[in-house]
């Protein structure tokens, strides 16, 4: 579909006039007027369901008075405090996270978003080793196809070539392994748990070749990323990774930016595997997008050198911003008071059932996977061939355009068509609405989604 045809779809607008001078990868987006609960309204008064919850990030609904009032009250008292000065909102957030986080993840460093939190975790891991007599430990091993944010350190450990390779000269050359591979790649006769262990051994192999004395940390998301977005590994994958990290004094960094704060039906994704990381990175749902907030939470062991006086070489003007802390506290209150973690588990299960029953049989849907309210569709031209449509046809924008027409708003990523078709993977479609989703709203999403997938398939087919 040519771009002038996309412009003709309702809710779309060409990037002209002042819009042409705005950096945006979605030039045809509707013009947002206001948001409420799981709904977006454009300036023409049309309503859309925010299926992806912003950028996989809304843990509570939009426009919640409890959060807006808490932010306003804090702004009236003080809207900023230098990082050096003590203040109650920051202490309260850190204490609350310590209560919610598993194991001895008791100390939190607050920043302004997921990428900054990843940077902070990488630097903390390095400084921990420097402070504990392991000065050569510096490599942070990442996973191919992962995404950890757009700052240079985060891009170094990420694995998607499209956004990493252009910056290669500036990156630190972090080594990568594969994340847990798909069950479909599991050889006949190998159990799921054995497969998890086999996949995890790639980490040990990489540590062997780099030399354990040189490896500071391993960073990964609890569930698959990139082309295998939302793939839930067997428990043995993560328990084996944990054991390998312990064996070689490699710190385990769990990137919970997407999975944290209830998304998968537990407070944190790693809880599904009973594994406690050494450092946990959060963002997105922690403040449900009411304010830019990120966090790195560390175990007592990792914090010990800093507690004893080692200086963490870091600092951002907006770290622990008091309005952000007030927003975070209020969001966490809403999640707890409204039982949204349990709701994500229950409505998530219901939604996965609907998707398997009604959406998976459709030709362009190669897979449905995930956990809780992290549901991922894998979109291809047709599942029989596993080909993705010609990237020149801009199939992702087309999917969004068709979805807008049917009253659904999706956040799409850069993963899909910018990859050799030899890899035979589709583009992930994120069904990650606010954790307050009801069963009736899940029904409505699936009713509309069915039409979107069919129409998209007919157009690209
Ligand atoms: C797993 C993961 N980590 C980190 C980030 C970076 O977070 P932010 O965009 O808030 O910097 C993202 C963003 O999508 C993410 O998905």
Coordinates of C-alpha atoms and ligand atoms in Angstrom, one line a residue:
X1 CA 0.0 0.0 0.0
X2 CA 1.5 3.4 -1.0
X3 CA 1.9 6.1 1.6
X4 CA -0.8 8.3 0.0
X5 CA -3.3 5.4 0.4
X6 CA -2.4 5.1 4.1
X7 CA -3.1 8.8 4.5
X8 CA -6.6 8.2 3.3
X9 CA -7.4 5.9 6.2
X10 CA -9.4 7.4 9.0
X11 CA -7.4 8.8 11.9
X12 CA -4.3 9.2 9.7
X13 CA -2.6 12.4 8.7
X14 CA 0.3 13.1 6.4
X15 CA 3.4 14.5 7.9
X16 CA 3.0 18.0 6.6
X17 CA 3.5 21.5 8.0
X18 CA 4.7 21.5 11.6
X19 CA 4.3 17.7 11.8
X20 CA 7.0 17.2 9.1
X21 CA 9.5 18.8 11.4
X22 CA 9.0 16.4 14.2
X23 CA 11.3 13.3 14.5
X24 CA 8.9 10.4 14.2
X25 CA 8.9 6.9 12.8
X26 CA 5.2 7.0 12.4
X27 CA 4.4 9.9 10.1
X28 CA 0.7 8.8 9.7
X29 CA -0.3 8.6 13.3
X30 CA -3.6 10.0 14.4
X31 CA -3.4 13.1 16.5
X32 CA -3.9 12.2 20.1
X33 CA -6.4 14.3 22.1
X34 CA -6.8 12.5 25.4
X35 CA -6.5 9.2 27.2
X36 CA -8.7 7.4 29.7
X37 CA -8.3 3.9 31.2
X38 CA -7.3 1.6 28.2
X39 CA -8.7 4.1 25.7
X40 CA -7.1 6.8 23.4
X41 CA -9.2 9.5 21.8
X42 CA -8.1 11.4 18.7
X43 CA -8.9 15.0 17.9
X44 CA -11.8 13.7 15.8
X45 CA -13.3 12.1 18.8
X46 CA -12.6 8.6 17.6
X47 CA -11.9 6.0 20.3
X48 CA -9.1 3.4 20.1
X49 CA -8.2 0.6 22.5
X50 CA -4.5 1.0 23.5
X51 CA -3.7 -2.6 22.9
X52 CA 0.0 -2.3 23.6
X53 CA -0.4 -0.2 26.7
X54 CA 1.7 2.6 25.3
X55 CA 5.1 1.0 24.6
X56 CA 4.3 -2.2 26.6
X57 CA 4.3 0.0 29.6
X58 CA 0.9 0.9 31.1
X59 CA 0.5 -1.0 34.3
X60 CA -2.6 0.9 35.4
X61 CA -5.2 2.7 33.3
X62 CA -4.5 6.2 32.0
X63 CA -5.8 9.3 33.7
X64 CA -6.2 7.7 37.2
X65 CA -7.1 10.5 39.6
X66 CA -5.3 8.8 42.5
X67 CA -2.0 9.2 40.6
X68 CA -2.7 12.6 39.1
X69 CA -3.6 14.0 42.6
X70 CA -0.6 12.5 44.2
X71 CA 1.7 14.1 41.6
X72 CA 0.0 17.5 41.9
X73 CA 0.3 17.4 45.7
X74 CA 4.0 16.6 45.4
X75 CA 4.6 19.3 42.8
X76 CA 3.0 21.8 45.1
X77 CA 5.3 20.8 48.0
X78 CA 8.5 20.5 46.0
X79 CA 9.0 19.4 42.4
X80 CA 12.7 18.9 42.6
X81 CA 15.5 18.0 45.0
X82 CA 19.2 17.6 44.2
X83 CA 20.2 13.9 44.4
X84 CA 22.4 14.8 47.4
X85 CA 19.5 15.8 49.6
X86 CA 17.3 13.3 51.5
X87 CA 13.6 13.3 50.7
X88 CA 10.7 11.1 51.7
X89 CA 9.2 10.2 48.3
X90 CA 12.5 8.7 47.1
X91 CA 13.1 6.7 50.3
X92 CA 9.5 5.5 50.3
X93 CA 9.7 4.2 46.7
X94 CA 13.0 2.4 47.4
X95 CA 11.4 0.8 50.5
X96 CA 8.3 -0.2 48.6
X97 CA 10.4 -1.9 45.9
X98 CA 12.4 -3.7 48.5
X99 CA 9.2 -5.1 49.9
X100 CA 7.9 -6.2 46.5
X101 CA 11.1 -7.5 45.0
X102 CA 12.0 -11.1 45.5
X103 CA 14.9 -12.4 47.7
X104 CA 17.4 -9.8 49.0
X105 CA 16.9 -7.3 46.2
X106 CA 16.7 -4.6 48.8
X107 CA 18.5 -1.5 47.5
X108 CA 17.3 0.6 44.6
X109 CA 18.9 3.3 42.5
X110 CA 16.3 5.5 40.8
X111 CA 16.8 7.0 37.3
X112 CA 14.6 8.4 34.5
X113 CA 13.9 5.3 32.3
X114 CA 14.8 1.8 31.2
X115 CA 17.9 2.7 29.2
X116 CA 19.4 4.7 32.1
X117 CA 18.6 1.8 34.4
X118 CA 20.4 -0.6 32.1
X119 CA 23.4 1.8 32.0
X120 CA 23.3 2.0 35.8
X121 CA 23.3 -1.8 36.2
X122 CA 26.2 -2.3 33.8
X123 CA 28.2 0.4 35.7
X124 CA 27.2 -1.0 39.1
X125 CA 28.3 -4.6 38.1
X126 CA 31.7 -3.2 36.9
X127 CA 32.2 -1.2 40.0
X128 CA 31.2 -4.1 42.3
X129 CA 34.0 -6.2 40.8
X130 CA 36.5 -3.3 41.1
X131 CA 35.6 -2.9 44.7
X132 CA 35.8 -6.6 45.5
X133 CA 39.2 -7.2 44.1
X134 CA 38.3 -8.5 40.6
X135 CA 39.6 -5.6 38.4
X136 CA 39.7 -7.6 35.2
X137 CA 36.0 -8.5 35.3
X138 CA 34.5 -6.2 32.7
X139 CA 32.7 -8.1 29.9
X140 CA 28.9 -7.9 30.1
X141 CA 27.5 -10.8 28.0
X142 CA 24.2 -10.0 26.3
X143 CA 21.8 -12.1 24.1
X144 CA 21.4 -11.8 20.3
X145 CA 18.2 -10.1 19.2
X146 CA 17.6 -8.5 22.6
X147 CA 16.7 -4.9 23.2
X148 CA 17.8 -3.0 26.3
X149 CA 17.4 0.6 25.3
X150 CA 18.9 3.3 23.1
X151 CA 21.9 4.6 25.0
X152 CA 25.3 3.4 23.9
X153 CA 25.9 1.0 26.8
X154 CA 22.4 -0.5 26.4
X155 CA 23.0 -0.9 22.6
X156 CA 26.3 -2.6 23.3
X157 CA 24.7 -5.4 25.3
X158 CA 21.6 -5.6 23.0
X159 CA 21.6 -7.9 20.0
X160 CA 19.4 -6.5 17.3
X161 CA 21.7 -5.7 14.4
X162 CA 19.4 -3.0 12.9
X163 CA 19.9 -0.6 15.8
X164 CA 23.3 -1.7 17.0
X165 CA 25.5 -2.0 13.9
X166 CA 25.3 1.7 12.9
X167 CA 26.9 2.6 16.2
X168 CA 29.4 -0.2 16.3
X169 CA 32.5 2.0 16.5
X170 CA 31.1 3.6 19.6
X171 CA 30.0 0.4 21.3
X172 CA 32.1 -1.6 23.7
X173 CA 32.1 -4.9 21.8
X174 CA 30.1 -6.9 24.3
X175 CA 29.9 -10.6 23.6
X176 CA 26.5 -12.2 22.9
X177 CA 24.9 -15.6 23.2
X178 CA 21.5 -16.9 22.1
X179 CA 18.6 -16.6 24.5
X180 CA 16.7 -19.8 25.2
X181 CA 15.8 -21.2 21.8
X182 CA 12.3 -22.2 20.6
X183 CA 10.7 -25.5 21.6
X184 CA 10.4 -26.2 17.8
X185 CA 14.2 -26.4 17.6
X186 CA 14.3 -29.0 20.4
X187 CA 15.5 -32.3 19.0
X188 CA 13.1 -35.3 19.2
X189 CA 13.3 -37.2 22.4
X190 CA 14.8 -34.3 24.4
X191 CA 12.6 -33.1 27.2
X192 CA 11.7 -29.5 27.7
X193 CA 13.7 -29.2 30.9
X194 CA 16.8 -30.8 29.3
X195 CA 16.4 -28.4 26.4
X196 CA 16.4 -25.5 28.8
X197 CA 19.6 -26.7 30.4
X198 CA 21.2 -27.2 27.0
X199 CA 20.4 -23.7 25.8
X200 CA 21.7 -22.2 29.1
X201 CA 25.1 -24.0 28.6
X202 CA 25.9 -21.4 25.9
X203 CA 26.6 -19.0 28.7
X204 CA 29.2 -21.3 30.3
X205 CA 30.8 -21.8 26.9
X206 CA 31.1 -18.1 26.3
X207 CA 32.5 -17.6 29.8
X208 CA 35.0 -20.3 29.0
X209 CA 36.3 -18.6 25.9
X210 CA 36.4 -15.1 27.4
X211 CA 38.0 -16.3 30.7
X212 CA 35.8 -16.1 33.8
X213 CA 38.2 -13.6 35.3
X214 CA 37.2 -11.2 32.5
X215 CA 33.4 -11.6 32.8
X216 CA 31.5 -9.1 35.0
X217 CA 27.8 -10.0 34.2
X218 CA 25.2 -11.5 32.0
X219 CA 22.1 -9.5 31.1
X220 CA 18.9 -10.8 29.7
X221 CA 15.1 -10.4 29.8
X222 CA 13.2 -13.1 31.6
X223 CA 11.3 -14.0 28.4
X224 CA 12.6 -14.1 24.9
X225 CA 13.2 -10.9 22.9
X226 CA 13.5 -9.8 19.3
X227 CA 12.3 -12.5 16.8
X228 CA 11.3 -14.8 19.7
X229 CA 9.7 -12.1 21.7
X230 CA 7.6 -13.4 24.6
X231 CA 9.0 -16.9 24.5
X232 CA 8.8 -18.3 28.0
X233 CA 11.8 -20.5 28.7
X234 CA 11.5 -23.7 30.8
X235 CA 12.4 -23.2 34.4
X236 CA 15.6 -25.2 33.9
X237 CA 16.9 -22.5 31.6
X238 CA 17.0 -19.9 34.3
X239 CA 18.0 -22.2 37.2
X240 CA 21.0 -23.3 35.0
X241 CA 21.9 -19.7 34.1
X242 CA 21.8 -18.8 37.8
X243 CA 24.1 -21.8 38.7
X244 CA 26.6 -20.9 36.0
X245 CA 26.7 -17.2 37.1
X246 CA 27.3 -18.4 40.7
X247 CA 30.0 -20.8 39.6
X248 CA 32.1 -18.1 37.8
X249 CA 31.2 -15.0 40.0
X250 CA 29.3 -13.5 37.1
X251 CA 26.5 -11.2 38.2
X252 CA 23.1 -11.9 36.8
X253 CA 21.2 -8.8 35.6
X254 CA 17.5 -9.4 34.8
X255 CA 16.1 -6.7 32.6
X256 CA 12.5 -6.5 33.9
X257 CA 11.7 -3.2 32.1
X258 CA 8.8 -4.9 30.3
X259 CA 8.0 -7.8 32.5
X260 CA 8.3 -6.0 35.9
X261 CA 5.5 -4.8 38.1
X262 CA 2.8 -7.3 37.2
X263 CA 2.9 -7.6 33.5
X264 CA 3.2 -11.4 33.4
X265 CA 0.8 -12.1 36.3
X266 CA 3.6 -12.0 39.0
X267 CA 5.2 -8.9 40.3
X268 CA 8.4 -9.7 38.4
X269 CA 9.0 -12.1 35.5
X270 CA 11.8 -14.0 37.1
X271 CA 9.5 -15.1 39.9
X272 CA 8.0 -17.7 37.4
X273 CA 11.3 -19.5 37.5
X274 CA 12.1 -19.1 41.2
X275 CA 15.3 -17.3 40.3
X276 CA 16.6 -14.2 42.1
X277 CA 19.0 -12.0 40.0
X278 CA 21.8 -10.0 41.5
X279 CA 20.6 -6.8 39.8
X280 CA 17.1 -6.1 38.5
X281 CA 16.4 -3.4 36.0
X282 CA 12.9 -1.7 35.9
X283 CA 11.2 1.0 33.9
X284 CA 8.0 1.4 32.0
X285 CA 5.2 -0.1 34.2
X286 CA 6.9 1.0 37.5
X287 CA 5.3 4.4 36.9
X288 CA 2.8 3.3 34.3
X289 CA 4.1 6.2 32.0
X290 CA 2.8 8.9 34.3
X291 CA 6.4 10.1 34.7
X292 CA 9.7 8.9 33.3
X293 CA 11.1 6.6 36.0
X294 CA 13.6 3.7 35.9
X295 CA 15.3 1.7 38.6
X296 CA 18.0 -0.7 39.3
X297 CA 17.5 -2.8 42.3
X298 CA 20.5 -4.8 43.7
X299 CA 21.0 -7.6 46.2
X300 CA 22.5 -7.1 49.6
X301 CA 25.7 -8.7 48.4
X302 CA 26.1 -6.3 45.4
X303 CA 25.2 -3.4 47.6
X304 CA 27.7 -4.3 50.3
X305 CA 30.8 -2.5 48.9
X306 CA 28.7 0.6 48.3
X307 CA 27.2 0.4 51.8
X308 CA 30.7 0.3 53.1
X309 CA 31.6 3.5 51.4
X310 CA 32.6 2.7 47.8
X311 CA 31.4 5.6 45.7
X312 CA 29.1 4.7 42.8
X313 CA 30.3 6.9 39.9
X314 CA 27.0 8.0 38.5
X315 CA 24.4 10.6 38.8
X316 CA 21.7 12.2 36.7
X317 CA 19.9 15.5 37.3
X318 CA 16.5 13.8 37.4
X319 CA 17.3 10.6 39.3
X320 CA 14.8 10.1 42.0
X321 CA 12.7 13.0 40.8
X322 CA 10.1 13.6 43.6
X323 CA 7.2 14.0 41.3
X324 CA 8.2 10.7 39.6
X325 CA 8.5 9.1 43.0
X326 CA 5.0 10.4 44.0
X327 CA 3.7 9.0 40.7
X328 CA 5.5 5.6 41.3
X329 CA 4.2 5.3 44.8
X330 CA 0.6 6.1 43.7
X331 CA 0.9 3.6 40.8
X332 CA 2.1 0.9 43.1
X333 CA -0.8 1.7 45.5
X334 CA -3.3 1.3 42.6
X335 CA -1.7 -2.0 41.5
X336 CA -1.9 -3.3 45.0
X337 CA -5.4 -1.9 46.0
X338 CA -7.0 -2.9 42.7
X339 CA -5.4 -6.4 42.7
X340 CA -3.9 -5.8 39.2
X341 CA -1.2 -8.5 39.4
X342 CA -3.8 -11.2 40.0
X343 CA -6.0 -9.6 37.4
X344 CA -3.1 -9.8 34.9
X345 CA -2.8 -13.5 35.6
X346 CA -6.5 -14.2 35.4
X347 CA -7.5 -12.0 32.4
X348 CA -4.2 -12.9 30.8
X349 CA -5.1 -16.5 30.8
X350 CA -8.5 -15.8 29.4
X351 CA -7.0 -13.6 26.7
X352 CA -4.4 -16.2 25.7
X353 CA -7.3 -18.7 25.4
X354 CA -9.2 -16.4 23.1
X355 CA -6.1 -15.7 21.0
X356 CA -5.3 -19.4 20.6
X357 CA -8.9 -20.2 19.7
X358 CA -9.7 -17.4 17.3
X359 CA -6.5 -15.6 16.2
X360 CA -3.9 -18.4 15.9
X361 CA -5.9 -20.3 13.2
X362 CA -5.7 -17.3 10.9
X363 CA -3.2 -17.6 8.0
X364 CA -0.9 -14.7 8.9
X365 CA -0.5 -15.7 12.6
X366 CA 2.5 -18.0 13.0
X367 CA 2.4 -18.1 16.8
X368 CA 0.8 -16.8 20.0
X369 CA 2.9 -16.8 23.1
X370 CA 3.7 -15.1 26.4
X371 CA 2.4 -15.0 29.9
X372 CA -0.2 -13.0 31.7
X373 CA -0.9 -9.7 29.9
X374 CA 2.2 -10.1 27.8
X375 CA 0.7 -11.7 24.7
X376 CA 2.7 -11.8 21.5
X377 CA 1.5 -12.6 18.0
X378 CA 3.9 -13.5 15.4
X379 CA 2.8 -12.0 12.1
X380 CA 3.9 -13.5 8.7
X381 CA 2.6 -13.4 5.2
X382 CA 1.3 -16.9 5.7
X383 CA 2.3 -19.5 8.3
X384 CA 2.7 -22.2 5.6
X385 CA 5.7 -20.4 4.1
X386 CA 6.8 -18.3 7.1
X387 CA 7.7 -15.5 4.7
X388 CA 7.3 -12.0 5.8
X389 CA 5.9 -9.5 3.3
X390 CA 8.2 -7.4 1.2
X391 CA 9.6 -4.7 3.6
X392 CA 9.2 -2.1 0.8
X393 CA 5.4 -2.4 1.3
X394 CA 5.9 -1.2 4.9
X395 CA 3.8 -4.0 6.3
X396 CA 4.2 -2.9 9.9
X397 CA 2.8 0.6 9.2
X398 CA 0.0 -1.0 7.2
X399 CA -0.9 -3.3 10.2
X400 CA -1.1 -0.2 12.4
X401 CA -3.1 1.7 9.8
X402 CA -5.6 -1.1 9.4
X403 CA -5.8 -1.5 13.2
X404 CA -6.6 2.2 13.7
X405 CA -9.4 1.8 11.2
X406 CA -10.8 -0.9 13.5
X407 CA -10.4 1.2 16.6
X408 CA -7.2 -0.5 17.9
X409 CA -3.8 1.1 18.6
X410 CA -0.6 -0.9 18.4
X411 CA 2.9 -0.2 19.3
X412 CA 5.1 -1.8 16.6
X413 CA 8.8 -2.5 16.7
X414 CA 11.6 -2.5 14.2
X415 CA 12.2 -6.3 14.6
X416 CA 10.3 -7.9 11.7
X417 CA 11.0 -7.3 8.1
X418 CA 14.4 -5.8 8.5
X419 CA 15.9 -9.3 8.8
X420 CA 16.9 -11.8 6.2
X421 CA 13.9 -13.9 5.4
X422 CA 16.1 -16.9 5.8
X423 CA 15.5 -16.6 9.5
X424 CA 11.8 -17.3 8.9
X425 CA 10.4 -15.3 11.7
X426 CA 7.5 -12.9 11.7
X427 CA 7.2 -9.5 13.4
X428 CA 6.0 -9.5 17.0
X429 CA 2.6 -7.8 17.6
X430 CA 2.4 -6.7 21.2
X431 CA -0.9 -7.3 23.1
X432 CA 0.2 -5.7 26.4
X433 CA -2.7 -3.6 27.6
X434 CA -3.0 -2.0 31.0
X435 CA -3.3 -4.6 33.8
X436 CA -6.8 -3.4 34.6
X437 CA -8.1 -5.0 31.4
X438 CA -11.5 -6.7 31.9
X439 CA -12.7 -9.9 30.2
X440 CA -15.3 -7.9 28.2
X441 CA -12.5 -5.6 27.0
X442 CA -10.4 -8.7 26.1
X443 CA -13.4 -9.9 24.0
X444 CA -13.6 -6.6 22.2
X445 CA -9.9 -6.6 21.4
X446 CA -10.1 -10.1 19.9
X447 CA -13.3 -9.3 17.9
X448 CA -11.6 -6.3 16.3
X449 CA -8.2 -8.0 16.0
X450 CA -9.7 -10.8 13.9
X451 CA -10.9 -8.2 11.4
X452 CA -7.5 -6.5 11.4
X453 CA -5.5 -9.6 10.8
X454 CA -7.8 -10.8 8.0
X455 CA -7.7 -7.4 6.2
X456 CA -3.9 -7.1 6.6
X457 CA -3.5 -10.6 5.3
X458 CA -5.6 -9.8 2.2
X459 CA -3.7 -6.6 1.5
X460 CA -0.2 -8.1 1.7
X461 CA -1.2 -11.5 0.3
Ligands
LIG1 C1 13.6 -4.9 27.8 C2 13.8 -3.4 27.7 N1 14.8 -2.9 28.3 C3 15.1 -1.6 28.3 C4 14.3 -0.7 27.6 C5 14.6 0.7 27.5 O1 13.7 1.5 28.2 P1 13.4 3.0 27.9 O2 12.8 3.1 26.5 O3 12.5 3.5 29.0 O4 14.8 3.7 27.9 C6 13.2 -1.2 26.8 C7 12.4 -0.4 26.0 O5 11.6 -0.8 25.2 C8 13.0 -2.6 26.9 O6 12.0 -3.2 26.2

